[in-house]
Amino acid sequence: MKKYLFLILVLCFGLANAQTAVSLKQFKKNGATVASNKNILTVSWPVGQGNSGKLILDLDNRNALFKSLQLGKPGVFKEIVSNLDPVFILRVGKRTLSPSSGGWDVFFDRVPTRPYTTNKVNFNKKNASIVTNGSQTVIKISELESTIFKGELEITLYNGSPLFNVAAVMSSQKDSTAILYDAGLVNKLNVWENVAWSDVKGKMQTEKVAKTDQSKNLEVKYRTVIGENKGGSLALFPAPHQYFYPLDEAFNLKFTWSGSNYLNLISDFGIGIRQDPLGDKRYVPWFNAPPETKQRLNFFCLLSTGKAEAALNEVKKFTHNDSYVPLPGYKTMASHFHNEFISDVVLSGKTVPEKPEFVDVLKNAGLNIVKLAEFHGPGHPKGPDSTRLKELNALFKQTERLSNSQFLLLPGEEANNFYGGHWLAFFPKPVYWVMDKKQGVPFEMNDPKYGKVYHVGDKAEMLKLLEQENGLAWTAHARTKASTGYPDKYKEENFFKSETFLGAAWKAIPADLSLPTLSKRVLNLMDDMANWGLKKHIISEADIFTVTEQNEMYAHLNVNYLQMDNLPNYKDGWQPVLDVIKNGKFFVSTGEVLIPSFNINGKGAGETLKINGAKTNVNMQLSWTFPLSFVEIVSGDGNKVYREHINLNTTTAFGKQTFSWPANLKGKKWVRVEAWDIAANGAFTQMIWIE
């Protein structure tokens, strides 16, 4: 018996010490180097300015994966940290799916109100492979498992930057699944000397730490937590937009963590990113995880030989310090903010601040034009007239007061009457109108105090008002929320076919971590509308309620870059803004990818291209922060949608380049272009129409 027990112990010990198989079949020379010796895998990659990064990985299950993380010149490396393990916590809940709710496009869901599980992802280093993907080097290690999800770990190194990505790539067979994840790096031996972060005021905070420090959730700016040692620092942060599933509020829910015994699931000291499963306690849809989709539960790391503040400064460059960078020939515009400044402050009896906080926040985000969506809850759009006109008057006075030559704060509303679903109205000047018309009241009348006043009673009069006052309308959060089924349900209506109806607005709803892009919901609608034979455009929207300095605003923002040299004066009206939008002379961006120029055979967005058998070339200039992933040329013939995928995985961080690609547009009626980076940030053009 003792002999058998001894043999079993020897066998178990041998299995525990078995060498993990490493495949280099898909590794090619791209500047990175790989060396494998028993269970030690050493990978280095060029990080710019003649320096290299080095990962020494231990594939023995008894040891930490990251045996050493180093930075320096070949032969003179400096160790930043040693003995770190990646950790992931996966929450699995139930999605409410039905055609009436929008299916997988549902937003009105409250996943955490139903039973869900919270589990640590188990990691078993069975085998590894290294794959070259352009200027990227991907290390894959199997396997990962948690409840109904299985997959592998991927570590992606990016040439030209001390940046790498750590991802648990996992899938499930179960339908109607919603997920959340927390992740990070834990110290298996010595902990960091300091942990640092920026507070919401932008001030650096640094704490000495001990292994016994219990975990705490940190309210930070720039979504980043940093471990600091004598040899340097490691900044850990999520994808700036992809990691944040859609909510009504942009509250800062303490998206990072530090310490030991995190959630009573991770005993070792660590730093990482996290999500609050209750969100803003309104509608909390989490992430979609359809069956067999490869969900990337990922985070980024940036190495620095400097202190924590130096590392954070490098991270901030990827989002232009969380702002929309100026672009010559363009002005930035964001839309759909339910801040309710008029109802909650101006007309509430409170002291009206000379410089409201929300205005400073939006200005600091690099926005030149902001279109509000006031009176979404507390207002009186249907009257009585005395209240409604007083509200509009206050809105016009305050937006004029808070506008100047560099910043336009423009009145606007989410109308939600007459047309169906939710939609936004936008006029080129102050317009007094009431969304109701009682019997005997004329469509247009003169008020002794406010001047011309309109009363709208139905969709025909709404169209008449937009035509008469040169206004625009578009579907808010199309095909989801309270616009589920729209604009499809009214695509044959006169008001929708009218030039006053711009199209729809884009926001990243829903969220799905298996996609290399943000929400395709409205981009698909954009293509559908074009194939319906309608010349419509897609404008971006924020759809956010509270706007404060404390909030995590940038993660939930997006922007329209309008082709304008100067801002109009508020008193003169802002017709030029509406003209640019109406003519499609703009592109949409999350901020990290920009399209300074775009044309096909000399024709730009919103224009009509006549081919007549000529060869066509897509010409566009791109600038970016994170390395680019791909460009997609999307076209249609009135029935089908065609996509040409152009791989840009040879790009490195912080680039600018003009590209030209031949495109077969024979038989097509429209074409547009999207560009996306490795963090699912992106930009897209409006349509070029083809004859």
Tab-separated table of N, CA and C in Angstrom, residues 149 170-175 289-295 514:
chain	number	residue	atom	x	y	z
A	149	PHE	N	-18.233	29.299	-18.489
A	149	PHE	CA	-17.312	29.884	-19.467
A	149	PHE	C	-15.963	29.157	-19.458
A	170	MET	N	-12.989	34.156	-23.310
A	170	MET	CA	-13.821	33.049	-22.855
A	170	MET	C	-15.178	33.053	-23.552
A	171	SER	N	-15.758	31.876	-23.670
A	171	SER	CA	-17.074	31.758	-24.299
A	171	SER	C	-17.917	30.745	-23.552
A	172	SER	N	-19.210	30.810	-23.832
A	172	SER	CA	-20.178	29.915	-23.205
A	172	SER	C	-21.159	29.444	-24.263
A	173	GLN	N	-21.802	28.325	-24.002
A	173	GLN	CA	-22.829	27.809	-24.902
A	173	GLN	C	-24.224	28.279	-24.496
A	174	LYS	N	-24.328	28.891	-23.325
A	174	LYS	CA	-25.643	29.224	-22.782
A	174	LYS	C	-26.194	30.495	-23.401
A	175	ASP	N	-27.482	30.485	-23.708
A	175	ASP	CA	-28.136	31.637	-24.309
A	175	ASP	C	-28.577	32.618	-23.219
A	289	ALA	N	-23.437	38.530	-23.746
A	289	ALA	CA	-22.519	37.413	-24.011
A	289	ALA	C	-23.278	36.324	-24.756
A	290	PRO	N	-23.580	36.553	-26.034
A	290	PRO	CA	-24.316	35.542	-26.808
A	290	PRO	C	-23.546	34.226	-26.882
A	291	PRO	N	-24.226	33.121	-27.115
A	291	PRO	CA	-23.563	31.816	-27.166
A	291	PRO	C	-22.421	31.779	-28.181
A	292	GLU	N	-21.312	31.154	-27.767
A	292	GLU	CA	-20.144	30.882	-28.611
A	292	GLU	C	-19.378	32.132	-29.027
A	293	THR	N	-19.712	33.287	-28.480
A	293	THR	CA	-18.921	34.489	-28.770
A	293	THR	C	-17.722	34.543	-27.832
A	294	LYS	N	-16.597	34.965	-28.349
A	294	LYS	CA	-15.368	35.028	-27.546
A	294	LYS	C	-15.303	36.368	-26.824
A	295	GLN	N	-15.693	36.356	-25.573
A	295	GLN	CA	-15.697	37.566	-24.763
A	295	GLN	C	-14.282	37.873	-24.277
A	514	SER	N	-17.085	40.791	-27.126
A	514	SER	CA	-16.554	39.929	-28.180
A	514	SER	C	-16.328	40.693	-29.471
